[in-house]
Amino acid sequence: MQQYGVEDLLRLAKRVHNTKRTYLLVDPLQGKHMPVSPSAALDMMGALGARVRAACPDTGLVIGFAETATAVGFAVAQAFGRDCVYVHTTRETLPRSEAAVEFLEEHSHATEQALASSRLDAWLARTDAVVFVDDEISTGRTLANFIRELDGRFPALRGKRRIAASIINRMAAEQEEALAGMGVECVCLLRLRQEDLTQAVVRFDIRGAEAPALPTRRAAFTLLEGLPALPDARRGVRVGGYDGACRAFAAAAIGEIDLTACVSALVLGTEECMYPAMCLGARLERERGLRVRTHSTTRSPIGLCGDAGYPITSGARLTSFYDTARATYLYDIAAYDLVVVVTDSAHIPESALQDLADALSNAGNARLCLARG
């Protein structure tokens, strides 16, 4: 199994207007804030899945944390086979017909999270273990808040084995012991000592991302027609069905794109919709031989800085594909022969589409495609 170290998985950035924690751990392999080869991202996530499976071979339910761990969570779930159920938490509004468990992610820029729970009793009845997946666990407080809420409403969970899986674990010994007291075991790719990294980012003079300037010529999005629907992992999916749907979506999208004279491509996800973009990107990389990068828009307001060693050098503040009242961000924008935006937003606001087209056009991108599942 490939080993991953600090140099592979950790960069330090500075948050904008967040007094709870001024620094942010940025993973260059995660495909969220920084562009990365989709194959490299999926390999790293698969390594975490293999490690979790080795620690706990029989799991029928994996829960990922939004927004940054939605793809990581599914990659971990894949390690447990086609019948494993995967569901991720969300900051989006769930349908009124869907019951939900709500909890707080206290240090985040957006603290409210929810888990669709209408079928949770049935999922729990099928498994002896539940795996909770996040990209980083620093104190364990968010996970503890979540499990307390779940335990109060779903007594069946109390008798299950519980695994907290993360790319990075920075918990202090007493915090990990507190989780152990709740029956939670921890598995990670990289364990670091807990420390306040505020001083490590003080020297960076950052600026916030701004709305994109109006480009000299705005590239227009071409809508890829007739693509199959993507199941909603916010409400729970089986691994086999979701993976098959993402593969079919990727194949249909590629069939609609003219790849003539195309050498490089960006496949961009939107907020919580990350794995389908990675799946499409990996296929373009593997089958068509393109130089592909993937990342996604995010709610995280990260400071921009050009200093050596700082990971986020450029960015734009955009209207969210999911809510016109919400800002979302895209960082480290570069020029490619082709950009494919993959989204599961049911109704994309025109202002959001124009903002993204402006940001991509300003970086030198002329061919834009929209793949909506």
Short mmCIF file of C-alpha atoms in Angstrom, two decimals:
data_model
loop_
_atom_site.label_atom_id
_atom_site.label_comp_id
_atom_site.label_asym_id
_atom_site.label_seq_id
_atom_site.Cartn_x
_atom_site.Cartn_y
_atom_site.Cartn_z
CA MET A 1 0.00 0.00 0.00
CA GLN A 2 1.35 3.42 -0.93
CA GLN A 3 2.41 5.56 2.00
CA TYR A 4 1.51 9.25 2.18
CA GLY A 5 3.43 11.85 4.14
CA VAL A 6 3.04 15.48 5.15
CA GLU A 7 4.57 16.67 1.88
CA ASP A 8 1.87 14.74 -0.02
CA LEU A 9 -1.20 15.67 1.99
CA LEU A 10 -0.75 19.02 3.69
CA ARG A 11 -0.46 22.67 2.77
CA LEU A 12 -1.34 25.57 5.07
CA ALA A 13 -3.61 28.41 4.02
CA LYS A 14 -5.24 31.28 5.85
CA ARG A 15 -8.98 31.67 6.25
CA VAL A 16 -10.80 34.90 5.47
CA HIS A 17 -12.99 36.35 8.24
CA ASN A 18 -12.98 33.25 10.45
CA THR A 19 -12.11 34.03 14.05
CA LYS A 20 -12.71 30.46 15.27
CA ARG A 21 -9.67 29.06 13.44
CA THR A 22 -7.59 31.33 11.24
CA TYR A 23 -5.70 28.59 9.38
CA LEU A 24 -6.94 25.93 6.98
CA LEU A 25 -5.34 22.61 6.12
CA VAL A 26 -5.39 22.22 2.33
CA ASP A 27 -4.83 18.78 0.84
CA PRO A 28 -3.26 19.01 -2.64
CA LEU A 29 -4.43 15.48 -3.49
CA GLN A 30 -8.06 15.81 -2.43
CA GLY A 31 -9.37 17.54 -5.54
CA LYS A 32 -11.22 20.22 -3.64
CA HIS A 33 -9.35 23.53 -3.41
CA MET A 34 -6.34 22.73 -5.61
CA PRO A 35 -6.39 21.16 -9.09
CA VAL A 36 -5.00 17.63 -9.16
CA SER A 37 -4.88 14.59 -11.42
CA PRO A 38 -8.16 12.73 -10.79
CA SER A 39 -6.33 9.41 -10.81
CA ALA A 40 -3.94 10.63 -8.12
CA ALA A 41 -6.85 11.85 -6.00
CA LEU A 42 -8.75 8.56 -6.33
CA ASP A 43 -5.61 6.53 -5.60
CA MET A 44 -5.10 8.44 -2.34
CA MET A 45 -8.75 8.00 -1.35
CA GLY A 46 -8.61 4.32 -2.26
CA ALA A 47 -5.58 3.91 0.01
CA LEU A 48 -7.65 5.22 2.92
CA GLY A 49 -10.45 2.82 1.97
CA ALA A 50 -8.06 -0.12 1.96
CA ARG A 51 -6.74 0.84 5.38
CA VAL A 52 -10.25 1.13 6.81
CA ARG A 53 -11.27 -2.22 5.36
CA ALA A 54 -8.18 -3.86 6.84
CA ALA A 55 -9.18 -2.52 10.27
CA CYS A 56 -12.88 -3.34 9.92
CA PRO A 57 -13.61 -5.84 7.09
CA ASP A 58 -17.40 -6.01 7.40
CA THR A 59 -19.15 -2.68 7.05
CA GLY A 60 -22.47 -2.04 5.37
CA LEU A 61 -22.82 1.70 6.00
CA VAL A 62 -20.40 4.56 5.33
CA ILE A 63 -21.24 8.19 6.16
CA GLY A 64 -19.18 10.99 4.62
CA PHE A 65 -19.01 14.59 5.81
CA ALA A 66 -19.85 17.50 3.51
CA GLU A 67 -18.54 19.30 1.79
CA THR A 68 -14.92 18.37 1.43
CA ALA A 69 -15.22 14.64 2.20
CA THR A 70 -18.08 13.67 -0.10
CA ALA A 71 -15.76 12.03 -2.65
CA VAL A 72 -13.44 10.64 0.03
CA GLY A 73 -16.41 9.02 1.74
CA PHE A 74 -17.57 7.28 -1.42
CA ALA A 75 -14.07 6.04 -2.20
CA VAL A 76 -13.92 4.50 1.28
CA ALA A 77 -17.36 2.94 0.78
CA GLN A 78 -16.15 1.34 -2.47
CA ALA A 79 -13.68 -0.72 -0.44
CA PHE A 80 -16.63 -2.57 1.08
CA GLY A 81 -18.25 -3.74 -2.13
CA ARG A 82 -21.29 -3.05 -4.23
CA ASP A 83 -23.90 -3.58 -1.52
CA CYS A 84 -22.42 -1.11 0.97
CA VAL A 85 -24.65 1.93 1.54
CA TYR A 86 -23.08 5.35 1.23
CA VAL A 87 -24.67 8.61 2.36
CA HIS A 88 -23.10 11.96 3.04
CA THR A 89 -24.17 14.82 5.23
CA THR A 90 -25.23 18.03 3.57
CA ARG A 91 -25.58 21.75 4.04
CA GLU A 92 -28.24 21.88 1.34
CA THR A 93 -31.95 21.82 2.13
CA LEU A 94 -33.30 18.28 2.05
CA PRO A 95 -36.82 17.56 0.72
CA ARG A 96 -39.58 18.04 3.27
CA SER A 97 -40.42 14.37 2.98
CA GLU A 98 -36.93 13.42 4.18
CA ALA A 99 -36.31 13.09 7.91
CA ALA A 100 -32.97 14.53 9.00
CA VAL A 101 -30.54 14.53 11.91
CA GLU A 102 -28.98 17.95 12.38
CA PHE A 103 -25.70 18.78 14.10
CA LEU A 104 -23.02 21.47 14.23
CA GLU A 105 -19.52 21.64 12.75
CA GLU A 106 -18.42 24.31 15.19
CA HIS A 107 -15.14 25.56 13.68
CA SER A 108 -16.48 25.79 10.14
CA HIS A 109 -17.47 28.81 8.08
CA ALA A 110 -20.90 27.12 7.71
CA THR A 111 -21.72 25.27 10.90
CA GLU A 112 -25.06 23.58 10.18
CA GLN A 113 -25.04 20.04 8.81
CA ALA A 114 -27.77 17.47 8.29
CA LEU A 115 -27.98 13.75 7.55
CA ALA A 116 -30.94 12.28 5.69
CA SER A 117 -32.26 9.65 8.06
CA SER A 118 -35.55 8.27 6.70
CA ARG A 119 -33.88 4.92 5.93
CA LEU A 120 -31.24 4.93 8.64
CA ASP A 121 -32.97 2.27 10.76
CA ALA A 122 -33.03 -0.08 7.79
CA TRP A 123 -29.37 0.62 6.96
CA LEU A 124 -28.31 0.04 10.57
CA ALA A 125 -30.18 -3.28 10.64
CA ARG A 126 -27.94 -4.52 7.80
CA THR A 127 -24.54 -3.77 9.34
CA ASP A 128 -22.49 -4.48 12.43
CA ALA A 129 -20.27 -1.45 11.86
CA VAL A 130 -20.61 2.17 10.70
CA VAL A 131 -17.74 4.14 9.18
CA PHE A 132 -17.70 7.95 9.46
CA VAL A 133 -15.39 9.65 6.94
CA ASP A 134 -13.93 13.15 7.05
CA ASP A 135 -10.90 14.66 5.36
CA GLU A 136 -9.42 15.88 8.63
CA ILE A 137 -10.18 15.25 12.29
CA SER A 138 -8.62 17.88 14.53
CA THR A 139 -10.46 17.62 17.85
CA GLY A 140 -13.22 15.05 17.27
CA ARG A 141 -15.81 17.55 18.46
CA THR A 142 -17.89 17.52 15.25
CA LEU A 143 -17.98 13.74 15.16
CA ALA A 144 -18.89 13.56 18.85
CA ASN A 145 -21.73 16.06 18.34
CA PHE A 146 -23.01 14.00 15.44
CA ILE A 147 -22.84 10.63 17.20
CA ARG A 148 -24.63 12.00 20.26
CA GLU A 149 -27.48 13.15 18.02
CA LEU A 150 -27.60 9.80 16.28
CA ASP A 151 -27.45 7.80 19.50
CA GLY A 152 -30.35 9.79 20.91
CA ARG A 153 -32.59 9.05 17.93
CA PHE A 154 -31.35 5.66 16.74
CA PRO A 155 -30.66 3.30 19.66
CA ALA A 156 -29.58 0.57 17.20
CA LEU A 157 -26.39 2.54 16.55
CA ARG A 158 -25.24 2.12 20.14
CA GLY A 159 -24.41 -1.53 19.62
CA LYS A 160 -22.48 -1.05 16.41
CA ARG A 161 -18.77 -0.87 15.90
CA ARG A 162 -17.87 2.72 14.92
CA ILE A 163 -14.88 3.77 12.84
CA ALA A 164 -13.75 7.37 12.33
CA ALA A 165 -11.78 7.42 9.07
CA SER A 166 -9.84 10.46 7.92
CA ILE A 167 -7.02 11.40 5.64
CA ILE A 168 -5.38 13.36 8.48
CA ASN A 169 -5.85 12.85 12.23
CA ARG A 170 -4.57 15.64 14.49
CA MET A 171 -6.37 14.69 17.69
CA ALA A 172 -4.65 14.83 21.05
CA ALA A 173 -4.52 11.60 23.05
CA GLU A 174 -7.26 12.70 25.46
CA GLN A 175 -9.56 13.61 22.57
CA GLU A 176 -9.06 10.24 20.93
CA GLU A 177 -9.69 8.61 24.31
CA ALA A 178 -12.95 10.57 24.60
CA LEU A 179 -14.07 9.18 21.25
CA ALA A 180 -12.99 5.71 22.34
CA GLY A 181 -15.28 6.16 25.33
CA MET A 182 -18.12 6.60 22.81
CA GLY A 183 -17.06 3.38 21.08
CA VAL A 184 -15.23 5.09 18.21
CA GLU A 185 -12.01 3.69 16.71
CA CYS A 186 -9.80 5.93 14.53
CA VAL A 187 -8.14 5.05 11.21
CA CYS A 188 -6.18 7.54 9.10
CA LEU A 189 -3.57 7.89 6.38
CA LEU A 190 -1.50 10.47 8.25
CA ARG A 191 -1.32 11.11 11.98
CA LEU A 192 0.02 14.47 13.16
CA ARG A 193 0.41 15.94 16.59
CA GLN A 194 -2.24 18.46 17.53
CA GLU A 195 -1.01 22.04 17.48
CA ASP A 196 -2.38 25.51 16.95
CA LEU A 197 -1.03 26.53 13.56
CA THR A 198 -2.19 30.14 13.78
CA GLN A 199 1.35 31.48 13.99
CA ALA A 200 2.41 29.46 10.98
CA VAL A 201 0.13 31.54 8.73
CA VAL A 202 0.45 34.94 10.41
CA ARG A 203 3.19 36.03 8.01
CA PHE A 204 0.98 35.65 4.95
CA ASP A 205 -0.59 38.89 3.75
CA ILE A 206 -3.77 37.62 2.17
CA ARG A 207 -6.60 39.16 0.20
CA GLY A 208 -10.09 37.81 -0.29
CA ALA A 209 -11.37 36.48 -3.60
CA GLU A 210 -13.54 38.94 -5.51
CA ALA A 211 -16.27 38.61 -8.10
CA PRO A 212 -14.74 38.03 -11.54
CA ALA A 213 -14.22 41.03 -13.78
CA LEU A 214 -16.22 41.15 -16.98
CA PRO A 215 -14.04 39.40 -19.56
CA THR A 216 -13.19 40.89 -22.93
CA ARG A 217 -14.97 37.90 -24.40
CA ARG A 218 -17.10 35.59 -22.26
CA ALA A 219 -17.00 31.96 -23.36
CA ALA A 220 -20.41 30.32 -23.53
CA PHE A 221 -21.28 26.99 -21.96
CA THR A 222 -22.35 24.16 -24.22
CA LEU A 223 -24.90 21.98 -22.45
CA LEU A 224 -24.22 18.28 -22.91
CA GLU A 225 -27.60 16.80 -23.79
CA GLY A 226 -29.22 13.53 -22.80
CA LEU A 227 -26.98 12.61 -19.88
CA PRO A 228 -28.31 10.02 -17.43
CA ALA A 229 -29.39 11.15 -13.98
CA LEU A 230 -27.03 10.86 -11.03
CA PRO A 231 -28.49 9.28 -7.87
CA ASP A 232 -28.45 11.60 -4.86
CA ALA A 233 -25.81 10.50 -2.37
CA ARG A 234 -27.28 13.00 0.12
CA ARG A 235 -30.20 10.59 0.52
CA GLY A 236 -28.20 7.37 0.38
CA VAL A 237 -26.99 5.14 -2.44
CA ARG A 238 -25.62 1.65 -2.83
CA VAL A 239 -22.02 1.62 -3.97
CA GLY A 240 -22.64 -0.53 -7.03
CA GLY A 241 -25.56 1.55 -8.25
CA TYR A 242 -23.87 4.90 -7.70
CA ASP A 243 -20.58 3.83 -9.22
CA GLY A 244 -22.40 2.41 -12.25
CA ALA A 245 -24.42 5.60 -12.64
CA CYS A 246 -21.28 7.77 -12.47
CA ARG A 247 -19.56 5.58 -15.07
CA ALA A 248 -22.57 5.76 -17.37
CA PHE A 249 -22.74 9.52 -16.88
CA ALA A 250 -19.04 9.85 -17.73
CA ALA A 251 -19.34 7.69 -20.84
CA ALA A 252 -22.35 9.65 -22.09
CA ALA A 253 -20.63 12.99 -21.43
CA ILE A 254 -17.49 11.94 -23.32
CA GLY A 255 -19.66 10.85 -26.20
CA GLU A 256 -21.07 14.38 -26.46
CA ILE A 257 -17.71 16.22 -26.37
CA ASP A 258 -15.58 16.96 -29.41
CA LEU A 259 -12.07 16.10 -28.20
CA THR A 260 -10.33 16.98 -31.45
CA ALA A 261 -7.00 18.75 -30.76
CA CYS A 262 -7.69 18.55 -27.03
CA VAL A 263 -4.61 17.88 -24.90
CA SER A 264 -5.58 19.30 -21.51
CA ALA A 265 -8.87 19.39 -19.64
CA LEU A 266 -10.32 20.56 -16.35
CA VAL A 267 -13.27 18.64 -14.93
CA LEU A 268 -14.80 20.83 -12.27
CA GLY A 269 -17.26 19.72 -9.61
CA THR A 270 -19.67 21.99 -7.75
CA GLU A 271 -19.59 22.13 -3.95
CA GLU A 272 -20.78 18.74 -2.64
CA CYS A 273 -20.85 17.20 -6.14
CA MET A 274 -17.25 15.98 -6.34
CA TYR A 275 -17.04 12.26 -7.11
CA PRO A 276 -18.89 12.35 -10.47
CA ALA A 277 -16.41 14.96 -11.71
CA MET A 278 -13.47 12.82 -10.59
CA CYS A 279 -14.96 9.77 -12.30
CA LEU A 280 -15.32 11.66 -15.59
CA GLY A 281 -11.85 13.19 -15.25
CA ALA A 282 -10.20 9.84 -14.56
CA ARG A 283 -11.85 8.35 -17.63
CA LEU A 284 -10.63 11.19 -19.87
CA GLU A 285 -7.18 10.73 -18.38
CA ARG A 286 -7.08 6.95 -18.66
CA GLU A 287 -8.93 6.29 -21.92
CA ARG A 288 -8.24 9.43 -23.94
CA GLY A 289 -4.73 10.22 -22.72
CA LEU A 290 -5.52 13.83 -21.79
CA ARG A 291 -3.70 15.82 -19.14
CA VAL A 292 -6.61 16.23 -16.76
CA ARG A 293 -7.03 18.19 -13.56
CA THR A 294 -9.99 18.20 -11.23
CA HIS A 295 -11.15 20.25 -8.27
CA SER A 296 -14.43 21.89 -7.29
CA THR A 297 -16.12 25.06 -6.18
CA THR A 298 -16.33 25.44 -2.42
CA ARG A 299 -18.01 27.43 0.31
CA SER A 300 -14.65 27.97 2.03
CA PRO A 301 -13.43 31.60 1.88
CA ILE A 302 -9.67 31.12 1.65
CA GLY A 303 -7.18 33.98 1.50
CA LEU A 304 -5.18 34.48 -1.69
CA CYS A 305 -1.45 35.09 -1.55
CA GLY A 306 1.44 34.89 -4.02
CA ASP A 307 4.16 34.14 -1.46
CA ALA A 308 6.36 31.09 -1.96
CA GLY A 309 4.93 28.07 -0.19
CA TYR A 310 1.38 29.38 -0.07
CA PRO A 311 -1.05 27.00 -1.84
CA ILE A 312 -3.85 29.28 -3.05
CA THR A 313 -2.59 32.03 -5.33
CA SER A 314 -5.72 33.07 -7.25
CA GLY A 315 -9.46 32.74 -7.00
CA ALA A 316 -12.88 34.17 -7.67
CA ARG A 317 -16.01 34.67 -5.59
CA LEU A 318 -19.01 33.27 -7.45
CA THR A 319 -22.74 32.87 -7.07
CA SER A 320 -23.55 29.35 -5.92
CA PHE A 321 -25.12 26.91 -8.38
CA TYR A 322 -27.48 25.94 -5.55
CA ASP A 323 -28.48 29.24 -3.92
CA THR A 324 -28.23 32.76 -5.35
CA ALA A 325 -27.93 34.18 -1.84
CA ARG A 326 -24.75 32.21 -1.19
CA ALA A 327 -21.19 32.88 -2.28
CA THR A 328 -19.00 30.05 -3.46
CA TYR A 329 -15.35 30.11 -4.51
CA LEU A 330 -13.05 28.69 -7.14
CA TYR A 331 -9.29 28.73 -6.61
CA ASP A 332 -6.11 28.38 -8.64
CA ILE A 333 -7.87 28.77 -11.97
CA ALA A 334 -5.72 27.94 -15.01
CA ALA A 335 -6.15 27.65 -18.78
CA TYR A 336 -7.08 24.34 -20.43
CA ASP A 337 -8.12 23.21 -23.91
CA LEU A 338 -11.45 22.14 -22.43
CA VAL A 339 -13.39 22.74 -19.21
CA VAL A 340 -16.25 20.43 -18.22
CA VAL A 341 -18.36 21.50 -15.24
CA VAL A 342 -20.17 18.61 -13.54
CA THR A 343 -23.08 19.51 -11.29
CA ASP A 344 -26.14 17.97 -9.69
CA SER A 345 -27.90 21.31 -9.23
CA ALA A 346 -31.48 20.92 -10.45
CA HIS A 347 -31.95 24.60 -11.33
CA ILE A 348 -28.78 26.56 -12.10
CA PRO A 349 -29.24 30.33 -11.69
CA GLU A 350 -28.18 32.30 -14.76
CA SER A 351 -26.08 34.58 -12.53
CA ALA A 352 -24.13 31.56 -11.27
CA LEU A 353 -23.47 30.32 -14.78
CA GLN A 354 -22.31 33.77 -15.90
CA ASP A 355 -20.03 34.21 -12.88
CA LEU A 356 -18.33 30.90 -13.53
CA ALA A 357 -18.04 31.58 -17.28
CA ASP A 358 -16.44 34.95 -16.49
CA ALA A 359 -13.92 33.46 -14.06
CA LEU A 360 -12.95 30.70 -16.49
CA SER A 361 -12.83 33.08 -19.47
CA ASN A 362 -10.54 35.49 -17.61
CA ALA A 363 -8.09 32.60 -17.09
CA GLY A 364 -7.96 31.93 -20.83
CA ASN A 365 -10.55 29.16 -21.19
CA ALA A 366 -12.59 29.27 -24.39
CA ARG A 367 -14.31 25.84 -24.56
CA LEU A 368 -16.76 25.30 -21.71
CA CYS A 369 -19.16 22.38 -21.35
CA LEU A 370 -21.86 21.85 -18.73
CA ALA A 371 -22.68 18.29 -17.68
CA ARG A 372 -25.69 18.17 -15.38
CA GLY A 373 -26.79 14.96 -13.73
#
